[in-house]
PDB file of C-alpha atoms and ligand atoms in Angstrom:
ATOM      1  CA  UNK A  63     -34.271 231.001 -63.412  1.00 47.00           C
ATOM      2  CA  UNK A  64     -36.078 229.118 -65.899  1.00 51.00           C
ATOM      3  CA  UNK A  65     -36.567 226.425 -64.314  1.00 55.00           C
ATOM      4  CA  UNK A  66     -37.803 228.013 -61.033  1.00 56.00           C
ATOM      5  CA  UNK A  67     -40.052 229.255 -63.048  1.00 57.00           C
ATOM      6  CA  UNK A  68     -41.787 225.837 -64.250  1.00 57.00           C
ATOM      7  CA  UNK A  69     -41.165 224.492 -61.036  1.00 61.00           C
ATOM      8  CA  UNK A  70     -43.616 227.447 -58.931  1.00 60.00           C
ATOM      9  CA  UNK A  71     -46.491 226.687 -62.288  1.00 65.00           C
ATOM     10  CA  UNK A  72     -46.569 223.283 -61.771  1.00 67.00           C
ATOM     11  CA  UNK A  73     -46.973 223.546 -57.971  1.00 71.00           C
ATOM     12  CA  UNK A  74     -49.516 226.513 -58.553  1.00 68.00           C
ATOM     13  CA  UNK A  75     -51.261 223.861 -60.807  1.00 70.00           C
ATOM     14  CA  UNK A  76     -51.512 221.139 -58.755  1.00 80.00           C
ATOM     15  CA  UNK A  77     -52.735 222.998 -55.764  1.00 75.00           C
ATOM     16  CA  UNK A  78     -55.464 224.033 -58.052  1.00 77.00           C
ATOM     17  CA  UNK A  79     -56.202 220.699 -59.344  1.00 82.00           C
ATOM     18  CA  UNK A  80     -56.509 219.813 -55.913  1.00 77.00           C
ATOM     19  CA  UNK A  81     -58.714 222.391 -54.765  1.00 76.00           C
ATOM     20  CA  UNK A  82     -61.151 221.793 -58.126  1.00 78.00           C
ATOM     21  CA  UNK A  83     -61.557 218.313 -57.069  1.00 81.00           C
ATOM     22  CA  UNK A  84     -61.971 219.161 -53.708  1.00 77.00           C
ATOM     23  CA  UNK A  85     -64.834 221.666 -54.644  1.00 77.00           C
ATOM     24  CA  UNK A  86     -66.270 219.489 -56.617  1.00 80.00           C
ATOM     25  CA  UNK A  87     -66.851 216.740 -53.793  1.00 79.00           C
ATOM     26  CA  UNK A  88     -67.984 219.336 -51.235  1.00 77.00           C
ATOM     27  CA  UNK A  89     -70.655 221.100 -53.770  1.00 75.00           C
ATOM     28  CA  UNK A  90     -71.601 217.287 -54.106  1.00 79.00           C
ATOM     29  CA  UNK A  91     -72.109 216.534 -50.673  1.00 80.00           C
ATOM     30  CA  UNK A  92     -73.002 220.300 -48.948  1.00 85.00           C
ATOM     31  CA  UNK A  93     -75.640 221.106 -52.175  1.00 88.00           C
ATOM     32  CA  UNK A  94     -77.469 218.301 -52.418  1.00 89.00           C
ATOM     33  CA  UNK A  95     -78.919 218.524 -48.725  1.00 88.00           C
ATOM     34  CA  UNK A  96     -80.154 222.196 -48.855  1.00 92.00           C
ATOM     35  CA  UNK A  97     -81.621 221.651 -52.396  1.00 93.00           C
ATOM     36  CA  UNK A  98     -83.459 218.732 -51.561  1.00 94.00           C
ATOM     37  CA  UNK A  99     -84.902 220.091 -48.693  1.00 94.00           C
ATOM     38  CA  UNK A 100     -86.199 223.140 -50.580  1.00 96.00           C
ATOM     39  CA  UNK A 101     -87.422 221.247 -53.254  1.00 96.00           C
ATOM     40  CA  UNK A 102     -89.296 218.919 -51.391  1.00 95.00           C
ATOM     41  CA  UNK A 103     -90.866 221.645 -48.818  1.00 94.00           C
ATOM     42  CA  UNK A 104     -91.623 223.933 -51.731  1.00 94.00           C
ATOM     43  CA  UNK A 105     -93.653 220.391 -53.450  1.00 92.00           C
ATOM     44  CA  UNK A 106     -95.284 220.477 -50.201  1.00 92.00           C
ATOM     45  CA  UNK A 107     -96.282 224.041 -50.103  1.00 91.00           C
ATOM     46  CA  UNK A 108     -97.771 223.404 -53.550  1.00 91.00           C
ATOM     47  CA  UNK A 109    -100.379 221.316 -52.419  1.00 84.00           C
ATOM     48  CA  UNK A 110    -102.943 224.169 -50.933  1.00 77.00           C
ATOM     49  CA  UNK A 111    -104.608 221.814 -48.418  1.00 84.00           C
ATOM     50  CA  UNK A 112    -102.028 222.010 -45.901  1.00 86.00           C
ATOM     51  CA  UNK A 113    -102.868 223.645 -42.634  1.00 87.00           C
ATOM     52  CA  UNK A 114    -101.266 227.352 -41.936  1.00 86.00           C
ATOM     53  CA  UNK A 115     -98.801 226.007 -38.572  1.00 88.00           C
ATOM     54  CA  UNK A 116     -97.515 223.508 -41.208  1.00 88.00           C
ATOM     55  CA  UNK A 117     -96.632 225.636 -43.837  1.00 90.00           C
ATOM     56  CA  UNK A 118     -95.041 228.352 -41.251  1.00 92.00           C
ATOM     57  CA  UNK A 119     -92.353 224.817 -40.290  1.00 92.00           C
ATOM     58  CA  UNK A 120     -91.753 224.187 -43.941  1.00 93.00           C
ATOM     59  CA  UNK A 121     -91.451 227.936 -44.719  1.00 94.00           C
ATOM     60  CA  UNK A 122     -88.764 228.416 -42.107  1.00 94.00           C
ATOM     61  CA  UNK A 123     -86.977 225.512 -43.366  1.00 94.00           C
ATOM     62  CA  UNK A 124     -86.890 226.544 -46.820  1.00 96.00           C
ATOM     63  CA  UNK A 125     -85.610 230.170 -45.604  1.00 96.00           C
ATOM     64  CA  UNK A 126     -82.808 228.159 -43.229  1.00 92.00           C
ATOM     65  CA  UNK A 127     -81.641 226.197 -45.935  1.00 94.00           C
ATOM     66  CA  UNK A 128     -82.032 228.950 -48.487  1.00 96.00           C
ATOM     67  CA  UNK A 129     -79.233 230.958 -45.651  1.00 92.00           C
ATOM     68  CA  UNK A 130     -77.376 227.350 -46.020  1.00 89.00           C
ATOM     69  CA  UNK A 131     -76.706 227.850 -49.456  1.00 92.00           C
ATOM     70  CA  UNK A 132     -76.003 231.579 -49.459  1.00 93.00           C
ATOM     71  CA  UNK A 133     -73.310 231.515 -47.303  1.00 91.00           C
ATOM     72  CA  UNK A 134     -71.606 228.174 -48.868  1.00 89.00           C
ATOM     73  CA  UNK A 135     -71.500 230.336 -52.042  1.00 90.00           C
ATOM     74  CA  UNK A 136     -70.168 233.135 -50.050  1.00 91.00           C
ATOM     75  CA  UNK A 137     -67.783 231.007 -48.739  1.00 91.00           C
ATOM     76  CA  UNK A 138     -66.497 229.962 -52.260  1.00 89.00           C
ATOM     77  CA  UNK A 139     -66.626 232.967 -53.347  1.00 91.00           C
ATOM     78  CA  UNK A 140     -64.149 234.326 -50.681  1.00 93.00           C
ATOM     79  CA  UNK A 141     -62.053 231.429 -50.571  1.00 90.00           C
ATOM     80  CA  UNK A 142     -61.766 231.905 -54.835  1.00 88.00           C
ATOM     81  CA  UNK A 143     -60.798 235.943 -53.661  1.00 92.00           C
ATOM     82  CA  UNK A 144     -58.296 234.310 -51.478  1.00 90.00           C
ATOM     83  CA  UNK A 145     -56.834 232.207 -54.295  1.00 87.00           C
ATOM     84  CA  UNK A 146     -56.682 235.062 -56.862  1.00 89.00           C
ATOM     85  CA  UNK A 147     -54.995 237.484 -54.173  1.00 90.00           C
ATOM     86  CA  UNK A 148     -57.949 239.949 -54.726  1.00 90.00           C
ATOM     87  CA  UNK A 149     -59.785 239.774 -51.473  1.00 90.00           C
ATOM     88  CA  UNK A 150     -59.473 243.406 -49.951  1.00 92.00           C
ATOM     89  CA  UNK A 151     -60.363 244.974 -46.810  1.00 96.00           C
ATOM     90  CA  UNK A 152     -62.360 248.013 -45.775  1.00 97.00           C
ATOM     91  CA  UNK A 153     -61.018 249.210 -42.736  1.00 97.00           C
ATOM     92  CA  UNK A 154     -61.638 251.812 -40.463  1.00 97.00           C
ATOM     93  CA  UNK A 155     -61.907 252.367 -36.844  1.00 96.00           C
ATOM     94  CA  UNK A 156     -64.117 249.464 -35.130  1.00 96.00           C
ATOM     95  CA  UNK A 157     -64.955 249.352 -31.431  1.00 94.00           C
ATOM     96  CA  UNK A 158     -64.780 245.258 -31.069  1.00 94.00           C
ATOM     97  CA  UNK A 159     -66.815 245.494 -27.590  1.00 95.00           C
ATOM     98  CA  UNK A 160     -70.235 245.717 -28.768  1.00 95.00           C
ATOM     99  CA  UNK A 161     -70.010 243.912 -32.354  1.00 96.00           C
ATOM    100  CA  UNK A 162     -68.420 241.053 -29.931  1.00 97.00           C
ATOM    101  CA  UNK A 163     -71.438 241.194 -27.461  1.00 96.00           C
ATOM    102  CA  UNK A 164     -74.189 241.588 -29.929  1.00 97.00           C
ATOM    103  CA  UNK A 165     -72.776 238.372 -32.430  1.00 97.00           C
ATOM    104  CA  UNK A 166     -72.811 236.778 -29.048  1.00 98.00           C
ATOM    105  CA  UNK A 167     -76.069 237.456 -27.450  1.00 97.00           C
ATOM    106  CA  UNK A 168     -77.692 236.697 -31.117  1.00 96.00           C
ATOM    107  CA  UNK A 169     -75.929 233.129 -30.676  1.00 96.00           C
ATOM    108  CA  UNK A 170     -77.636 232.911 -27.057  1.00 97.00           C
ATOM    109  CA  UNK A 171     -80.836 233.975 -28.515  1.00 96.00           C
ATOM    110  CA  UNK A 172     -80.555 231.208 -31.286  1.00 93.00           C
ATOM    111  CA  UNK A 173     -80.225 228.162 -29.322  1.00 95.00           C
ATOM    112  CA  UNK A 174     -81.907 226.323 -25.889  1.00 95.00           C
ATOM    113  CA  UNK A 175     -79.540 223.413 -25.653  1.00 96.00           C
ATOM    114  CA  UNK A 176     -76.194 225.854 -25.118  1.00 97.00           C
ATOM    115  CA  UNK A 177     -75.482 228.618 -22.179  1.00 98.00           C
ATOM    116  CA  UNK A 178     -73.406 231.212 -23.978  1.00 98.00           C
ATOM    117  CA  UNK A 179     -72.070 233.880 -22.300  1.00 98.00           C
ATOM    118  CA  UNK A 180     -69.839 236.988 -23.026  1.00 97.00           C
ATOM    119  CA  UNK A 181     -67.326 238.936 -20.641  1.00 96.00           C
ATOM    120  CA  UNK A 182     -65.142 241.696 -21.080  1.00 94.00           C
ATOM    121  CA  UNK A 183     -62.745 243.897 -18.861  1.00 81.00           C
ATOM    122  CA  UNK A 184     -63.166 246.948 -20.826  1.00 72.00           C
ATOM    123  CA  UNK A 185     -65.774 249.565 -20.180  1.00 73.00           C
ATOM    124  CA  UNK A 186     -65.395 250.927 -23.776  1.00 76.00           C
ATOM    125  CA  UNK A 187     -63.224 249.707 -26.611  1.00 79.00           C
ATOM    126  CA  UNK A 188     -60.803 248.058 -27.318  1.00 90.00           C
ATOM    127  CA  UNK A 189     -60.650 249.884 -30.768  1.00 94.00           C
ATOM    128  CA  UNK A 190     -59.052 248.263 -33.709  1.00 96.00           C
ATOM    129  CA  UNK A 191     -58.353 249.070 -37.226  1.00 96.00           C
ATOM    130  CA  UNK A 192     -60.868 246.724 -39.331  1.00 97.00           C
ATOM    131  CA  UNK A 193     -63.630 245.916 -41.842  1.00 98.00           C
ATOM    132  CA  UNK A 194     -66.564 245.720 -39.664  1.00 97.00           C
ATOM    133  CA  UNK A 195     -68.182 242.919 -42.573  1.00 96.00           C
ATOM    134  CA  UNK A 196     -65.543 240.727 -41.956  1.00 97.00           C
ATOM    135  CA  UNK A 197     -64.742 241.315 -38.066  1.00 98.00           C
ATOM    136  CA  UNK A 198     -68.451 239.883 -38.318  1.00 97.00           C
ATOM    137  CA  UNK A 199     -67.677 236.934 -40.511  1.00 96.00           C
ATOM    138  CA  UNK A 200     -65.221 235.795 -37.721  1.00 98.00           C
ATOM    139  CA  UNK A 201     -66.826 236.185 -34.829  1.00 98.00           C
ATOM    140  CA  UNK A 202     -69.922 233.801 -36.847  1.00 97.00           C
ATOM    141  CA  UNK A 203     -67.682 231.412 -38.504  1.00 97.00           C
ATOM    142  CA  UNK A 204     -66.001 230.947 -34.916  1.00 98.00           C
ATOM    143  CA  UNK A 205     -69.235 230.603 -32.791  1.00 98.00           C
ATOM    144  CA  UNK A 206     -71.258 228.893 -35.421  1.00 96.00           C
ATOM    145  CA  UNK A 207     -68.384 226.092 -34.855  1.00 97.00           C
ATOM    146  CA  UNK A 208     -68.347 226.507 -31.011  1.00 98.00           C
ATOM    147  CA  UNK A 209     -72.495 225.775 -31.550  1.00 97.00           C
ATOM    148  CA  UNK A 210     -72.282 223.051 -34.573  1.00 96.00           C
ATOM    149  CA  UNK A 211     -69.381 220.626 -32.373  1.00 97.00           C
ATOM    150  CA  UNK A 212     -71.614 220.771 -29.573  1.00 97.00           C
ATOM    151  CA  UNK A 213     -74.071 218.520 -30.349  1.00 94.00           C
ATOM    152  CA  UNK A 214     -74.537 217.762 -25.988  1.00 93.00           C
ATOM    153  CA  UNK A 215     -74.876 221.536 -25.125  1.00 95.00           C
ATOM    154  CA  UNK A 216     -73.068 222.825 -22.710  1.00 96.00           C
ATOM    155  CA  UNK A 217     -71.130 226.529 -22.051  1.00 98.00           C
ATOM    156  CA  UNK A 218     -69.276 227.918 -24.498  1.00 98.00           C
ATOM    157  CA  UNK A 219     -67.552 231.023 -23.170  1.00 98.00           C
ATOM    158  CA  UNK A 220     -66.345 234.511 -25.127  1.00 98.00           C
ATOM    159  CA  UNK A 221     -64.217 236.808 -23.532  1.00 97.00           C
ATOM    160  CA  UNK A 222     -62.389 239.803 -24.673  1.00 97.00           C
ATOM    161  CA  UNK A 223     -59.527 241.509 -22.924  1.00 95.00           C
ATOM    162  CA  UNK A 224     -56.451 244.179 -24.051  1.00 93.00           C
ATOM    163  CA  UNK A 225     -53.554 245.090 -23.369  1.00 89.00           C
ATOM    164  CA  UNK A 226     -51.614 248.579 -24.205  1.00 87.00           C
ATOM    165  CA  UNK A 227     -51.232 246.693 -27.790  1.00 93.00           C
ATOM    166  CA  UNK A 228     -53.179 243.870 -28.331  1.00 95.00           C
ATOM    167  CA  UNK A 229     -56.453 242.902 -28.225  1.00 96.00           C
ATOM    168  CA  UNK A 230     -57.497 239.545 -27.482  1.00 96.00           C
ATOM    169  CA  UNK A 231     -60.439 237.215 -28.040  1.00 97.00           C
ATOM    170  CA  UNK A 232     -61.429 233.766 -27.194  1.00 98.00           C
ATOM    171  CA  UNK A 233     -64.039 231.325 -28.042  1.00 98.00           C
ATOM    172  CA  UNK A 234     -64.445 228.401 -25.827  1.00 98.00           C
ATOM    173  CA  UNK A 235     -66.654 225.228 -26.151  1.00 98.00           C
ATOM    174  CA  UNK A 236     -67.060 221.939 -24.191  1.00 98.00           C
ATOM    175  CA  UNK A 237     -67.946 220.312 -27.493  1.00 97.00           C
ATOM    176  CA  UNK A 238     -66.579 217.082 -29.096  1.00 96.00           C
ATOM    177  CA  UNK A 239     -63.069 218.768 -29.797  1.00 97.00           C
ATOM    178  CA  UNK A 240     -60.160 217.968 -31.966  1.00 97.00           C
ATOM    179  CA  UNK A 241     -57.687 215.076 -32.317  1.00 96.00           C
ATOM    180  CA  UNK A 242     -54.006 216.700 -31.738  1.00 96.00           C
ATOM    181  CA  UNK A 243     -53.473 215.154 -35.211  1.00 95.00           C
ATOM    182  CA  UNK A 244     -55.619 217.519 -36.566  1.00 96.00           C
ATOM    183  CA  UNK A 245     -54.583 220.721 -34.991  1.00 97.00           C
ATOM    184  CA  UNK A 246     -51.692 221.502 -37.376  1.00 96.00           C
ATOM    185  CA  UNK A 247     -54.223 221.689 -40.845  1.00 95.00           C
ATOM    186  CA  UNK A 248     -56.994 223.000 -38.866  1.00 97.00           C
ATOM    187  CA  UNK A 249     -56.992 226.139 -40.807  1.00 97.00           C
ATOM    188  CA  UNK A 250     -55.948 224.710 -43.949  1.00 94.00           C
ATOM    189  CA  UNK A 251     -59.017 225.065 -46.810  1.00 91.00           C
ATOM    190  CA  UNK A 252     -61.268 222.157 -47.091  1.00 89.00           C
ATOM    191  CA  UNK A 253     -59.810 220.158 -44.218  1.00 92.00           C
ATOM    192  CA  UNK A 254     -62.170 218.343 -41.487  1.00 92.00           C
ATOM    193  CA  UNK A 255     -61.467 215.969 -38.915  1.00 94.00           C
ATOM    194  CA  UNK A 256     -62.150 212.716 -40.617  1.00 88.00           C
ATOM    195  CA  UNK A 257     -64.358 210.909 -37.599  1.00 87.00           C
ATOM    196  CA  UNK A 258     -67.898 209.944 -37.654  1.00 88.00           C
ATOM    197  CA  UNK A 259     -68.974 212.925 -35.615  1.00 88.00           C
ATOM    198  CA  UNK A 260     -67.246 215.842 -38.213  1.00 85.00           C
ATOM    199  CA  UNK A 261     -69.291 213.592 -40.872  1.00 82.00           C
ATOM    200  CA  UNK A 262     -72.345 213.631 -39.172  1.00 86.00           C
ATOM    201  CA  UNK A 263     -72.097 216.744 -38.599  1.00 88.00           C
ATOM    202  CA  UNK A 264     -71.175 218.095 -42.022  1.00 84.00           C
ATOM    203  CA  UNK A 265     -69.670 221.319 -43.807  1.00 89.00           C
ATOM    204  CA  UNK A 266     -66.694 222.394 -46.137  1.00 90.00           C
ATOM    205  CA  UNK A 267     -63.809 223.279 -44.224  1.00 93.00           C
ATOM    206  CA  UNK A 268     -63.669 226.641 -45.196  1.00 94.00           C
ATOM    207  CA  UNK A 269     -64.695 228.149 -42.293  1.00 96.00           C
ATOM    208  CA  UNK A 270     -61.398 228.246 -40.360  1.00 98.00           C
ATOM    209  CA  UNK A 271     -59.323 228.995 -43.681  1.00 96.00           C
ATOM    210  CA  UNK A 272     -61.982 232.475 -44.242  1.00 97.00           C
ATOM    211  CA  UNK A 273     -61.146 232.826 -40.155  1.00 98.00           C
ATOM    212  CA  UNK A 274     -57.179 232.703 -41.006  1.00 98.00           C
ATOM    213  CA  UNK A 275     -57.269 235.120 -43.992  1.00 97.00           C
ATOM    214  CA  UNK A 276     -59.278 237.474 -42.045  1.00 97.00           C
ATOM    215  CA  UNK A 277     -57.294 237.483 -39.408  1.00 98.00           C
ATOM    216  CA  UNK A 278     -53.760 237.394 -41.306  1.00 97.00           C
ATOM    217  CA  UNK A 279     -55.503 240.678 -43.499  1.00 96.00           C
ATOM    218  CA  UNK A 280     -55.516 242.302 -40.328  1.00 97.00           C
ATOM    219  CA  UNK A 281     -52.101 241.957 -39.101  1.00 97.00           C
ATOM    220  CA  UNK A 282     -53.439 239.262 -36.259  1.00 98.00           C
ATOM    221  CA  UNK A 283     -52.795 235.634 -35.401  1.00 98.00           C
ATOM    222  CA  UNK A 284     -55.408 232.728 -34.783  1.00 98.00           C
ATOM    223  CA  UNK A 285     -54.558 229.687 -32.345  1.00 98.00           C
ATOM    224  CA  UNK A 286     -56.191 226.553 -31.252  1.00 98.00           C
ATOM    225  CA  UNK A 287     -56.014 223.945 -28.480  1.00 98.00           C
ATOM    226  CA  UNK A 288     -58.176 221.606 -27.604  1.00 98.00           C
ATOM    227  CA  UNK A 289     -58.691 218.180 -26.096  1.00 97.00           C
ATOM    228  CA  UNK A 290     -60.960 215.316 -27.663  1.00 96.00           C
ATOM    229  CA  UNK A 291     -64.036 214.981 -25.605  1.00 95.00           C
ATOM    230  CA  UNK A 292     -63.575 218.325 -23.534  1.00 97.00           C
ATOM    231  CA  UNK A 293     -63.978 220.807 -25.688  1.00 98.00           C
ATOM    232  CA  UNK A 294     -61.820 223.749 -27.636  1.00 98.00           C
ATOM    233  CA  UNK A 295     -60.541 227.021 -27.217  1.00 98.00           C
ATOM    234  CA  UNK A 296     -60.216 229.469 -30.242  1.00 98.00           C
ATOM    235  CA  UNK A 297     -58.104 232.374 -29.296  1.00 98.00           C
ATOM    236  CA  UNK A 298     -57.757 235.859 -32.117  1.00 98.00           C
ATOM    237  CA  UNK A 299     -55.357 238.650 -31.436  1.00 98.00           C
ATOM    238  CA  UNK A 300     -55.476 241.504 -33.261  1.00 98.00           C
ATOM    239  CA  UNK A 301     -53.172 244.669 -33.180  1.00 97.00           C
ATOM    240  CA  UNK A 302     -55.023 247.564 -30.908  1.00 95.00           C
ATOM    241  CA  UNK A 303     -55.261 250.943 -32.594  1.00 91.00           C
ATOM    242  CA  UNK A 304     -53.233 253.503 -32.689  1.00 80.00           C
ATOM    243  CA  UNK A 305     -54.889 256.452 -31.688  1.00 66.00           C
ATOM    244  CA  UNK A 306     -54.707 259.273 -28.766  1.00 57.00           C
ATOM    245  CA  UNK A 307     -58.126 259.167 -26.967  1.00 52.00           C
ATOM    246  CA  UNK A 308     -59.506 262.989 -28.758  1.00 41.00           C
ATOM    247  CA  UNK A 309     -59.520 260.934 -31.825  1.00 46.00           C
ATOM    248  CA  UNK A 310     -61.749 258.301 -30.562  1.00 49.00           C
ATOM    249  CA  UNK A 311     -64.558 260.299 -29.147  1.00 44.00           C
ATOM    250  CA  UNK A 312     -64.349 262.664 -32.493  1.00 42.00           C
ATOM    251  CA  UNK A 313     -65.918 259.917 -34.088  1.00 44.00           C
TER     252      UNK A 313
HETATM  253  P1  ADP B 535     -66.578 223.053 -41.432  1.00 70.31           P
HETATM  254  O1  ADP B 535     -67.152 223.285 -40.077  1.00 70.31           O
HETATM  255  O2  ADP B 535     -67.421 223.601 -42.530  1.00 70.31           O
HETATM  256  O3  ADP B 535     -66.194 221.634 -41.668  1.00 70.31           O
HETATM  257  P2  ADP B 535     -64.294 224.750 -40.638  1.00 70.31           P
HETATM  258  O4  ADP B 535     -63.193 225.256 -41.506  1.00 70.31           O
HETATM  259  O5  ADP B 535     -65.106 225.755 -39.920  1.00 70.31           O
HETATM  260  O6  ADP B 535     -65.184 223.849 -41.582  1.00 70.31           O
HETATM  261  O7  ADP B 535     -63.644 223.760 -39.597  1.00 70.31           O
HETATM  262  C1  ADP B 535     -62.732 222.775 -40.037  1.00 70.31           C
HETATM  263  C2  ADP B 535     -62.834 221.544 -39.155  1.00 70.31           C
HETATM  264  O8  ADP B 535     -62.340 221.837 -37.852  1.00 70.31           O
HETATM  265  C3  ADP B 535     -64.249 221.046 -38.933  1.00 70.31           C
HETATM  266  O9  ADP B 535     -64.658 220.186 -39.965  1.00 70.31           O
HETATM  267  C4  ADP B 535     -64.128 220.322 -37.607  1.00 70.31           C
HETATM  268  O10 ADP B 535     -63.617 219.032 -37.833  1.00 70.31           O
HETATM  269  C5  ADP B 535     -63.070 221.141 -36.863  1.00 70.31           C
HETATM  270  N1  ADP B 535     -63.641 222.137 -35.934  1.00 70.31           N
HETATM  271  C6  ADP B 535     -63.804 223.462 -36.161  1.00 70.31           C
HETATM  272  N2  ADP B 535     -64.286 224.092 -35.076  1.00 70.31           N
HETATM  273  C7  ADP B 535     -64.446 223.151 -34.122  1.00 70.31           C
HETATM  274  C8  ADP B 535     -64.906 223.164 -32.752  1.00 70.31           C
HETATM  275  N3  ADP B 535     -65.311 224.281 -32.153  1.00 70.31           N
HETATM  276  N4  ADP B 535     -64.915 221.968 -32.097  1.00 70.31           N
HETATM  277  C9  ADP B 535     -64.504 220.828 -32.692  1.00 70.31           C
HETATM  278  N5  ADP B 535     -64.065 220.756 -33.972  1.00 70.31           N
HETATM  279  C10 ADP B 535     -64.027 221.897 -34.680  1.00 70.31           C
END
């Protein structure tokens, strides 16, 4: 028993030691660009000569990367929840249609070089049991990726369907895609595909592991395919709720 013991502390410790280090690189690489950028706009802004259009561009870059560096600490933050076992979910009833449509037409709305469109074979619902926050979270991490590894444009395609039990949703791109390789630690915490393009393209490799633990906290699955080149495919289940159709339209 003792032993067991030592043996599960000294794994525990060096899967920390390995995520420290790994934080430690990607707070390197992922802070220094946003700061940078905000410092040097905000040294611009400083010097009162500059015409108004100008200082709008530098303004909006400052507030972009300002978002940039929100949401990486958000992202530690979560993935530190995720390590401690603390990360908890408020859920109540959530009809997936609209949050789904909305988080997609923003995505539309955001971007000239992508068509993104949305379809769905429910009038109303599916419902599930979730936390709305984090529902949100997913849908973003998912087609933030769908946008980010398509750096030629192209359709990238949402659709949600249900059965009696299940509801399903699918995120598809015609982006750069994944090496098979990869697929397998895709949703592992602070993995990327090691090419020039994932480089280029940069981020932490959190994304997909926040997707996972979302996903997993509500009883779901997440699955991937994809072909290098072509594009990728993203596909969510999550149980349907339980409910008699009175208790739906009490709410
Ligand atoms: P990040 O994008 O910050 O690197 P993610 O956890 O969201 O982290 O994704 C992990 C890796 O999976 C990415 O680095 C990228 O290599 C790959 N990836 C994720 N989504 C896509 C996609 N839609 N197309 C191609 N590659 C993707």
């Amino acid at each position: 028993k003792g032993t067991m013991l030592v043996l599960r502390d000294v794994t525990k410790e060096t899967e920390m030691d390995r995520l420290k280090s790994e934080l430690v690189s990607t707070v390197s690489h992922e802070l220094r660009t946003p700061l940078s950028s905000i410092y040097g706009f905000t040294e611009l802004m400083l010097n009162r000569d500059i015409d108004l259009s100008k200082q709008d561009r530098y303004l909006k870059t400052i507030h972009s990367e300002t978002e940039r560096l929100a949401n990486l600490v958000n992202d530690f933050l979560d993935v530190q929840r995720m390590e401690s076992g603390t990360q908890s979910y408020q859920k109540r009833p959530l009809d997936l249609r609209p949050l789904l449509e909305e988080t997609t037409q923003f995505y539309a709305a955001s971007t000239t070089k992508h068509t993104i469109t949305f379809r769905s074979f429910n009038e109303t619902g599916p419902w599930i049991e979730a936390d709305e926050e984090k529902m949100k979270q997913l849908m973003n991490n998912l087609l933030n990726n769908a946008v980010k590894y398509s750096p030629s444009g192209g359709t990238i395609e949402v659709v949600l369907t249900a059965d009696q039990h299940h509801v399903q949703f699918t995120v598809r791109d015609e982006g750069i895609g994944i090496p098979k390789t990869a697929l397998a630690k895709l949703f592992e915490k602070f993995y990327r595909v090691d090419n020039s393009d994932s480089r280029k393209i940069g981020g932490t490799g959190l994304g997909l592991a926040i997707c996972k633990e979302i996903v997993e906290g509500h009883d779901g699955e997440i699955l991937v395919d994809s072909v290098e080149r072509k594009g990728s495919l993203f596909t969510v289940k999550l149980p349907q709720m339980v409910t008699s159709h009175s208790a739906v339209s009490e709410m």
